């Protein structure tokens, strides 16, 4: 196959000459939020923008969401709360990690609201409140069975007995998190919801929140006053029941550096884990684990791993994923594949979920680990130019 010297697809990637590009449709993120907000009304809809808006760039995502009416954000850390505050002076900002020891002052100075998850968290927030002599709104994170972060029923009984220790903290939210919300048939969902009800009754009345992306698909009983989706806003479809009413947001593409012939018996990549069983054509693509392609998407001989799409057709990754490169079997290509063509790693042909599954992980991890070497292109467009 003759290389096509007349085409210069790199012009798309200028000026950085990055090996690939990540296209992020901000318009789709905004529409996804608006659709979910409508779905859950009269409950309110927040947006979870932790981990740099799931890797997509909090600096771009928050203004896009604020512009369509999002007033409440959830982040994981005090640092992230500071970032969101700089982007939106009036938003309500909740911090899911609660009160990292020593972070109270920073949270207060950004008017961020920690999701207090232990009696120590509550005590520390209370101390700062006394020092500053002003009320500092707090949220309570209740553990209803996930056994990750959150106050136990026992903690609630204790604090209910010592009202002076926390009663003057204005309660902005009482929240909990579901363990199995992606599976609508799992009895754990209803068990956690019931426990949430019981624990809530032991506390003064406050707005309540239980559902993230999957939880909000479980129906109105799970919506309470505020839902807090993250993944679905970014086009994720983790729910195993009905499809979430959201559109895809992200396309990841990398350049083909070379297409080479590998004769039968030849092996490909580190440790020679893949061996050609026929005369093969192999495309070398400029994306590796440093760009967020999990090494677990590797495929030894006879195993299946990740895929890429070239001109809309799927091709399997073969051999080891290395730091900067992957190798793909394109022997069966009908049309010529040449140096400079783009290979889709995530996009219209390969959903986040498929990309995650074939690398033995989940779409969430794919998103949040997208590398920094690719160009990032933000579009505001409709579905057509997504
Ligand atoms: C990350 C997180 C969310 C958002 O979850 P998605 O599945 O991305 O919607 C909501 N609540 C808590 C406590 C979280 O940790």
GROMACS .gro file of C-alpha atoms and ligand atoms in nm:
model
  401
    1UNK     CA    1   0.000   0.000   0.000
    2UNK     CA    2   0.147   0.333  -0.107
    3UNK     CA    3   0.169   0.608   0.153
    4UNK     CA    4  -0.042   0.906   0.058
    5UNK     CA    5   0.208   1.194   0.053
    6UNK     CA    6  -0.049   1.451  -0.050
    7UNK     CA    7  -0.263   1.451   0.259
    8UNK     CA    8  -0.162   1.639   0.571
    9UNK     CA    9  -0.418   1.548   0.833
   10UNK     CA   10  -0.193   1.704   1.097
   11UNK     CA   11  -0.333   2.044   1.013
   12UNK     CA   12  -0.619   1.959   1.249
   13UNK     CA   13  -0.377   1.918   1.532
   14UNK     CA   14  -0.175   2.237   1.486
   15UNK     CA   15  -0.019   2.422   1.650
   16UNK     CA   16   0.096   2.178   1.915
   17UNK     CA   17   0.149   1.881   1.683
   18UNK     CA   18   0.012   1.665   1.959
   19UNK     CA   19  -0.019   1.294   1.883
   20UNK     CA   20  -0.392   1.303   1.929
   21UNK     CA   21  -0.690   1.508   2.030
   22UNK     CA   22  -0.971   1.497   2.281
   23UNK     CA   23  -1.286   1.669   2.161
   24UNK     CA   24  -1.518   1.776   2.439
   25UNK     CA   25  -1.866   1.894   2.351
   26UNK     CA   26  -1.954   2.153   2.615
   27UNK     CA   27  -2.292   2.205   2.453
   28UNK     CA   28  -2.373   1.840   2.512
   29UNK     CA   29  -2.268   1.864   2.878
   30UNK     CA   30  -2.499   2.164   2.924
   31UNK     CA   31  -2.787   1.987   2.746
   32UNK     CA   32  -2.733   1.672   2.951
   33UNK     CA   33  -2.758   1.875   3.271
   34UNK     CA   34  -3.073   2.054   3.151
   35UNK     CA   35  -3.235   1.723   3.051
   36UNK     CA   36  -3.160   1.561   3.386
   37UNK     CA   37  -3.277   1.875   3.570
   38UNK     CA   38  -3.609   1.852   3.388
   39UNK     CA   39  -3.634   1.478   3.456
   40UNK     CA   40  -3.593   1.516   3.831
   41UNK     CA   41  -3.796   1.836   3.885
   42UNK     CA   42  -3.924   1.947   4.132
   43UNK     CA   43  -3.603   1.813   4.287
   44UNK     CA   44  -3.304   2.030   4.202
   45UNK     CA   45  -3.009   1.908   3.998
   46UNK     CA   46  -2.649   1.970   4.102
   47UNK     CA   47  -2.337   1.882   3.902
   48UNK     CA   48  -2.047   1.675   4.029
   49UNK     CA   49  -1.726   1.828   3.894
   50UNK     CA   50  -1.465   1.653   4.109
   51UNK     CA   51  -1.134   1.533   3.958
   52UNK     CA   52  -1.120   1.825   3.712
   53UNK     CA   53  -1.476   1.754   3.597
   54UNK     CA   54  -1.394   1.386   3.546
   55UNK     CA   55  -1.084   1.482   3.350
   56UNK     CA   56  -1.266   1.708   3.104
   57UNK     CA   57  -1.153   2.043   3.246
   58UNK     CA   58  -1.337   2.212   3.531
   59UNK     CA   59  -1.237   2.556   3.395
   60UNK     CA   60  -1.453   2.496   3.089
   61UNK     CA   61  -1.724   2.275   3.235
   62UNK     CA   62  -1.835   2.493   3.529
   63UNK     CA   63  -1.895   2.810   3.321
   64UNK     CA   64  -2.088   2.602   3.066
   65UNK     CA   65  -2.310   2.459   3.340
   66UNK     CA   66  -2.353   2.786   3.530
   67UNK     CA   67  -2.468   2.946   3.203
   68UNK     CA   68  -2.762   2.704   3.179
   69UNK     CA   69  -2.865   2.749   3.540
   70UNK     CA   70  -2.666   2.503   3.751
   71UNK     CA   71  -2.631   2.657   4.098
   72UNK     CA   72  -2.488   2.369   4.302
   73UNK     CA   73  -2.158   2.186   4.255
   74UNK     CA   74  -2.000   1.890   4.428
   75UNK     CA   75  -1.624   1.844   4.441
   76UNK     CA   76  -1.406   1.600   4.636
   77UNK     CA   77  -1.142   1.824   4.793
   78UNK     CA   78  -1.085   2.168   4.943
   79UNK     CA   79  -0.852   2.250   4.655
   80UNK     CA   80  -1.121   2.169   4.401
   81UNK     CA   81  -1.369   2.381   4.596
   82UNK     CA   82  -1.131   2.677   4.557
   83UNK     CA   83  -1.119   2.621   4.181
   84UNK     CA   84  -1.495   2.613   4.146
   85UNK     CA   85  -1.535   2.919   4.368
   86UNK     CA   86  -1.302   3.114   4.138
   87UNK     CA   87  -1.526   3.017   3.845
   88UNK     CA   88  -1.859   3.088   4.011
   89UNK     CA   89  -1.877   3.340   4.292
   90UNK     CA   90  -2.231   3.258   4.401
   91UNK     CA   91  -2.266   2.882   4.353
   92UNK     CA   92  -2.331   2.646   4.641
   93UNK     CA   93  -2.028   2.414   4.665
   94UNK     CA   94  -2.029   2.085   4.855
   95UNK     CA   95  -1.711   1.893   4.936
   96UNK     CA   96  -1.763   1.516   4.929
   97UNK     CA   97  -1.444   1.415   5.108
   98UNK     CA   98  -1.572   1.603   5.412
   99UNK     CA   99  -1.317   1.771   5.630
  100UNK     CA  100  -0.965   1.660   5.551
  101UNK     CA  101  -0.789   1.725   5.883
  102UNK     CA  102  -0.668   2.086   5.875
  103UNK     CA  103  -0.871   2.196   5.571
  104UNK     CA  104  -1.155   2.373   5.756
  105UNK     CA  105  -1.011   2.724   5.724
  106UNK     CA  106  -0.961   2.691   5.350
  107UNK     CA  107  -1.315   2.558   5.304
  108UNK     CA  108  -1.464   2.841   5.506
  109UNK     CA  109  -1.271   3.104   5.313
  110UNK     CA  110  -1.422   2.967   4.989
  111UNK     CA  111  -1.769   2.939   5.143
  112UNK     CA  112  -1.755   2.568   5.064
  113UNK     CA  113  -1.974   2.324   5.252
  114UNK     CA  114  -1.808   2.004   5.375
  115UNK     CA  115  -2.009   1.681   5.378
  116UNK     CA  116  -1.917   1.606   5.739
  117UNK     CA  117  -1.865   1.233   5.770
  118UNK     CA  118  -1.745   1.167   6.123
  119UNK     CA  119  -1.788   1.306   6.472
  120UNK     CA  120  -1.434   1.443   6.443
  121UNK     CA  121  -1.530   1.629   6.124
  122UNK     CA  122  -1.826   1.783   6.304
  123UNK     CA  123  -1.617   1.883   6.604
  124UNK     CA  124  -1.352   2.048   6.387
  125UNK     CA  125  -1.609   2.244   6.186
  126UNK     CA  126  -1.770   2.352   6.513
  127UNK     CA  127  -1.438   2.476   6.653
  128UNK     CA  128  -1.374   2.688   6.345
  129UNK     CA  129  -1.724   2.828   6.368
  130UNK     CA  130  -1.656   2.941   6.724
  131UNK     CA  131  -1.318   3.085   6.631
  132UNK     CA  132  -1.461   3.283   6.341
  133UNK     CA  133  -1.777   3.368   6.535
  134UNK     CA  134  -2.001   3.305   6.243
  135UNK     CA  135  -2.230   3.029   6.131
  136UNK     CA  136  -2.070   2.791   5.880
  137UNK     CA  137  -2.321   2.577   5.692
  138UNK     CA  138  -2.236   2.209   5.689
  139UNK     CA  139  -2.376   1.896   5.526
  140UNK     CA  140  -2.401   1.557   5.694
  141UNK     CA  141  -2.292   1.248   5.505
  142UNK     CA  142  -2.478   0.943   5.640
  143UNK     CA  143  -2.351   0.593   5.581
  144UNK     CA  144  -2.643   0.375   5.479
  145UNK     CA  145  -2.449   0.061   5.388
  146UNK     CA  146  -2.165   0.156   5.156
  147UNK     CA  147  -1.926   0.159   5.453
  148UNK     CA  148  -1.704   0.411   5.286
  149UNK     CA  149  -1.746   0.765   5.423
  150UNK     CA  150  -2.027   0.871   5.648
  151UNK     CA  151  -2.180   0.886   5.993
  152UNK     CA  152  -2.310   0.558   6.127
  153UNK     CA  153  -2.645   0.520   6.298
  154UNK     CA  154  -2.449   0.504   6.620
  155UNK     CA  155  -2.277   0.836   6.545
  156UNK     CA  156  -2.617   0.992   6.478
  157UNK     CA  157  -2.748   0.866   6.813
  158UNK     CA  158  -2.446   1.019   6.983
  159UNK     CA  159  -2.469   1.357   6.820
  160UNK     CA  160  -2.846   1.364   6.874
  161UNK     CA  161  -2.766   1.335   7.247
  162UNK     CA  162  -2.520   1.625   7.238
  163UNK     CA  163  -2.713   1.892   7.049
  164UNK     CA  164  -2.495   2.178   7.173
  165UNK     CA  165  -2.199   2.031   6.994
  166UNK     CA  166  -2.346   2.069   6.651
  167UNK     CA  167  -2.696   2.220   6.658
  168UNK     CA  168  -2.564   2.564   6.566
  169UNK     CA  169  -2.412   2.431   6.242
  170UNK     CA  170  -2.675   2.529   5.983
  171UNK     CA  171  -2.760   2.205   5.801
  172UNK     CA  172  -2.740   2.272   5.428
  173UNK     CA  173  -2.788   1.908   5.329
  174UNK     CA  174  -2.821   1.556   5.460
  175UNK     CA  175  -2.685   1.309   5.207
  176UNK     CA  176  -2.590   0.947   5.154
  177UNK     CA  177  -2.450   0.741   4.866
  178UNK     CA  178  -2.580   0.421   4.707
  179UNK     CA  179  -2.359   0.116   4.659
  180UNK     CA  180  -2.545  -0.071   4.382
  181UNK     CA  181  -2.748   0.195   4.200
  182UNK     CA  182  -2.631   0.080   3.856
  183UNK     CA  183  -2.845  -0.233   3.903
  184UNK     CA  184  -3.213  -0.142   3.941
  185UNK     CA  185  -3.296  -0.497   4.058
  186UNK     CA  186  -3.054  -0.492   4.350
  187UNK     CA  187  -3.245  -0.497   4.683
  188UNK     CA  188  -2.959  -0.296   4.836
  189UNK     CA  189  -3.106   0.019   4.678
  190UNK     CA  190  -3.432   0.002   4.870
  191UNK     CA  191  -3.252  -0.110   5.186
  192UNK     CA  192  -3.028   0.197   5.174
  193UNK     CA  193  -3.319   0.426   5.099
  194UNK     CA  194  -3.507   0.293   5.402
  195UNK     CA  195  -3.202   0.336   5.623
  196UNK     CA  196  -3.161   0.689   5.488
  197UNK     CA  197  -3.521   0.763   5.593
  198UNK     CA  198  -3.465   0.626   5.942
  199UNK     CA  199  -3.146   0.823   5.997
  200UNK     CA  200  -3.290   1.142   5.854
  201UNK     CA  201  -3.574   1.125   6.105
  202UNK     CA  202  -3.322   1.134   6.389
  203UNK     CA  203  -3.195   1.471   6.265
  204UNK     CA  204  -3.345   1.818   6.229
  205UNK     CA  205  -3.514   1.863   5.894
  206UNK     CA  206  -3.280   1.961   5.612
  207UNK     CA  207  -3.270   1.922   5.232
  208UNK     CA  208  -3.181   1.564   5.141
  209UNK     CA  209  -2.979   1.403   4.861
  210UNK     CA  210  -2.930   1.034   4.783
  211UNK     CA  211  -2.898   0.993   4.406
  212UNK     CA  212  -2.602   1.029   4.170
  213UNK     CA  213  -2.621   0.946   3.795
  214UNK     CA  214  -2.753   0.593   3.844
  215UNK     CA  215  -2.961   0.664   4.153
  216UNK     CA  216  -3.166   0.926   3.970
  217UNK     CA  217  -3.264   0.658   3.717
  218UNK     CA  218  -3.420   0.454   3.999
  219UNK     CA  219  -3.721   0.685   4.008
  220UNK     CA  220  -3.870   0.977   4.195
  221UNK     CA  221  -3.849   0.809   4.537
  222UNK     CA  222  -3.471   0.846   4.511
  223UNK     CA  223  -3.466   1.211   4.406
  224UNK     CA  224  -3.539   1.386   4.738
  225UNK     CA  225  -3.449   1.758   4.720
  226UNK     CA  226  -3.126   1.741   4.523
  227UNK     CA  227  -2.972   1.491   4.282
  228UNK     CA  228  -2.600   1.497   4.212
  229UNK     CA  229  -2.500   1.337   3.881
  230UNK     CA  230  -2.145   1.341   3.753
  231UNK     CA  231  -2.077   1.066   3.500
  232UNK     CA  232  -2.409   1.102   3.314
  233UNK     CA  233  -2.339   1.472   3.249
  234UNK     CA  234  -2.027   1.362   3.064
  235UNK     CA  235  -2.220   1.115   2.850
  236UNK     CA  236  -2.167   0.808   3.069
  237UNK     CA  237  -2.417   0.521   3.061
  238UNK     CA  238  -2.337   0.307   3.362
  239UNK     CA  239  -2.701   0.232   3.454
  240UNK     CA  240  -2.796  -0.125   3.362
  241UNK     CA  241  -3.168  -0.048   3.335
  242UNK     CA  242  -3.303   0.207   3.086
  243UNK     CA  243  -3.063   0.429   2.899
  244UNK     CA  244  -2.997   0.762   3.069
  245UNK     CA  245  -3.137   1.044   2.852
  246UNK     CA  246  -2.794   1.193   2.781
  247UNK     CA  247  -2.579   1.235   2.471
  248UNK     CA  248  -2.212   1.146   2.433
  249UNK     CA  249  -1.966   1.423   2.509
  250UNK     CA  250  -1.612   1.300   2.445
  251UNK     CA  251  -1.421   1.179   2.142
  252UNK     CA  252  -1.059   1.068   2.175
  253UNK     CA  253  -0.851   1.019   1.862
  254UNK     CA  254  -0.484   0.949   1.801
  255UNK     CA  255  -0.265   0.954   1.493
  256UNK     CA  256  -0.144   0.650   1.309
  257UNK     CA  257   0.235   0.679   1.294
  258UNK     CA  258   0.309   0.385   1.071
  259UNK     CA  259   0.147   0.084   0.908
  260UNK     CA  260   0.375  -0.214   0.875
  261UNK     CA  261   0.371  -0.571   0.751
  262UNK     CA  262   0.435  -0.846   1.002
  263UNK     CA  263   0.495  -1.183   0.836
  264UNK     CA  264   0.340  -1.496   0.983
  265UNK     CA  265   0.528  -1.595   1.299
  266UNK     CA  266   0.647  -1.241   1.374
  267UNK     CA  267   0.574  -1.108   1.720
  268UNK     CA  268   0.456  -0.762   1.818
  269UNK     CA  269   0.542  -0.545   2.116
  270UNK     CA  270   0.713  -0.592   2.453
  271UNK     CA  271   0.768  -0.950   2.563
  272UNK     CA  272   0.640  -1.068   2.225
  273UNK     CA  273   0.302  -1.159   2.369
  274UNK     CA  274   0.127  -1.151   2.031
  275UNK     CA  275   0.241  -1.360   1.737
  276UNK     CA  276   0.108  -1.331   1.382
  277UNK     CA  277  -0.080  -1.642   1.270
  278UNK     CA  278  -0.097  -1.510   0.916
  279UNK     CA  279   0.082  -1.239   0.718
  280UNK     CA  280  -0.051  -0.929   0.892
  281UNK     CA  281  -0.077  -0.550   0.865
  282UNK     CA  282  -0.023  -0.368   1.189
  283UNK     CA  283  -0.098   0.000   1.256
  284UNK     CA  284   0.115   0.176   1.517
  285UNK     CA  285  -0.090   0.442   1.696
  286UNK     CA  286   0.047   0.733   1.897
  287UNK     CA  287  -0.136   0.665   2.222
  288UNK     CA  288  -0.024   0.461   2.518
  289UNK     CA  289  -0.080   0.424   2.886
  290UNK     CA  290   0.066   0.771   2.941
  291UNK     CA  291  -0.233   0.896   2.740
  292UNK     CA  292  -0.487   0.707   2.944
  293UNK     CA  293  -0.510   0.386   2.743
  294UNK     CA  294  -0.498   0.130   3.023
  295UNK     CA  295  -0.219  -0.124   2.994
  296UNK     CA  296  -0.487  -0.378   3.075
  297UNK     CA  297  -0.625  -0.317   2.722
  298UNK     CA  298  -0.328  -0.526   2.598
  299UNK     CA  299  -0.408  -0.848   2.413
  300UNK     CA  300  -0.170  -1.140   2.413
  301UNK     CA  301  -0.200  -1.396   2.137
  302UNK     CA  302  -0.549  -1.549   2.149
  303UNK     CA  303  -0.681  -1.300   2.405
  304UNK     CA  304  -0.902  -1.003   2.345
  305UNK     CA  305  -0.828  -0.652   2.467
  306UNK     CA  306  -0.913  -0.301   2.356
  307UNK     CA  307  -1.022  -0.179   2.015
  308UNK     CA  308  -0.983   0.132   1.804
  309UNK     CA  309  -1.206   0.247   1.518
  310UNK     CA  310  -1.056   0.366   1.192
  311UNK     CA  311  -1.297   0.514   0.939
  312UNK     CA  312  -1.581   0.371   1.144
  313UNK     CA  313  -1.455   0.010   1.151
  314UNK     CA  314  -1.325  -0.165   1.465
  315UNK     CA  315  -0.977  -0.315   1.487
  316UNK     CA  316  -0.830  -0.506   1.782
  317UNK     CA  317  -0.534  -0.398   1.990
  318UNK     CA  318  -0.263  -0.664   1.973
  319UNK     CA  319   0.031  -0.716   2.206
  320UNK     CA  320   0.120  -0.490   2.496
  321UNK     CA  321   0.000  -0.135   2.536
  322UNK     CA  322   0.322   0.059   2.592
  323UNK     CA  323   0.375   0.409   2.731
  324UNK     CA  324   0.336   0.600   2.405
  325UNK     CA  325   0.210   0.346   2.154
  326UNK     CA  326  -0.044   0.082   2.081
  327UNK     CA  327  -0.042  -0.171   1.799
  328UNK     CA  328  -0.356  -0.271   1.614
  329UNK     CA  329  -0.427  -0.550   1.366
  330UNK     CA  330  -0.560  -0.390   1.048
  331UNK     CA  331  -0.507  -0.688   0.818
  332UNK     CA  332  -0.879  -0.706   0.744
  333UNK     CA  333  -0.914  -0.341   0.642
  334UNK     CA  334  -1.112  -0.301   0.320
  335UNK     CA  335  -0.978   0.046   0.243
  336UNK     CA  336  -0.617   0.160   0.274
  337UNK     CA  337  -0.513   0.279   0.618
  338UNK     CA  338  -0.218   0.515   0.604
  339UNK     CA  339   0.023   0.709   0.818
  340UNK     CA  340  -0.149   1.023   0.945
  341UNK     CA  341  -0.499   0.874   0.961
  342UNK     CA  342  -0.678   0.916   1.291
  343UNK     CA  343  -0.784   0.623   1.505
  344UNK     CA  344  -1.080   0.668   1.739
  345UNK     CA  345  -1.016   0.541   2.091
  346UNK     CA  346  -1.342   0.667   2.242
  347UNK     CA  347  -1.626   0.820   2.041
  348UNK     CA  348  -1.921   0.736   1.820
  349UNK     CA  349  -1.800   0.378   1.758
  350UNK     CA  350  -1.645   0.302   2.097
  351UNK     CA  351  -1.841   0.414   2.401
  352UNK     CA  352  -1.672   0.490   2.731
  353UNK     CA  353  -1.831   0.174   2.867
  354UNK     CA  354  -1.696  -0.050   2.589
  355UNK     CA  355  -1.351   0.106   2.613
  356UNK     CA  356  -1.357   0.048   2.989
  357UNK     CA  357  -1.488  -0.307   2.974
  358UNK     CA  358  -1.237  -0.425   2.716
  359UNK     CA  359  -0.961  -0.292   2.943
  360UNK     CA  360  -1.115  -0.466   3.247
  361UNK     CA  361  -1.207  -0.134   3.403
  362UNK     CA  362  -1.499   0.112   3.380
  363UNK     CA  363  -1.579   0.417   3.171
  364UNK     CA  364  -1.530   0.641   3.475
  365UNK     CA  365  -1.165   0.542   3.495
  366UNK     CA  366  -1.116   0.591   3.121
  367UNK     CA  367  -1.251   0.947   3.148
  368UNK     CA  368  -1.061   1.058   3.453
  369UNK     CA  369  -0.731   0.922   3.324
  370UNK     CA  370  -0.728   1.077   2.978
  371UNK     CA  371  -0.377   1.206   2.936
  372UNK     CA  372  -0.238   1.556   2.907
  373UNK     CA  373  -0.043   1.513   2.583
  374UNK     CA  374  -0.337   1.533   2.347
  375UNK     CA  375  -0.482   1.857   2.217
  376UNK     CA  376  -0.808   1.944   2.381
  377UNK     CA  377  -1.072   2.088   2.157
  378UNK     CA  378  -1.385   2.230   2.316
  379UNK     CA  379  -1.692   2.259   2.100
  380UNK     CA  380  -2.018   2.425   2.193
  381UNK     CA  381  -2.205   2.261   1.913
  382UNK     CA  382  -2.512   2.052   1.864
  383UNK     CA  383  -2.513   1.675   1.816
  384UNK     CA  384  -2.408   1.708   1.451
  385UNK     CA  385  -2.066   1.854   1.521
  386UNK     CA  386  -2.017   1.659   1.846
  387LIG     C1  387  -1.863   1.081   4.262
  387LIG     C2  388  -1.983   1.089   4.346
  387LIG     C3  389  -2.107   1.128   4.288
  387LIG     C4  390  -2.126   1.136   4.140
  387LIG     O1  391  -2.138   1.004   4.092
  387LIG     P1  392  -2.170   0.969   3.939
  387LIG     O2  393  -2.188   0.822   3.940
  387LIG     O3  394  -2.052   1.014   3.861
  387LIG     O4  395  -2.293   1.043   3.903
  387LIG     C5  396  -2.212   1.153   4.373
  387LIG     N1  397  -2.200   1.135   4.508
  387LIG     C6  398  -2.085   1.094   4.565
  387LIG     C7  399  -2.079   1.075   4.712
  387LIG     C8  400  -1.974   1.068   4.485
  387LIG     O5  401  -1.860   1.024   4.542
   0.00000   0.00000   0.00000
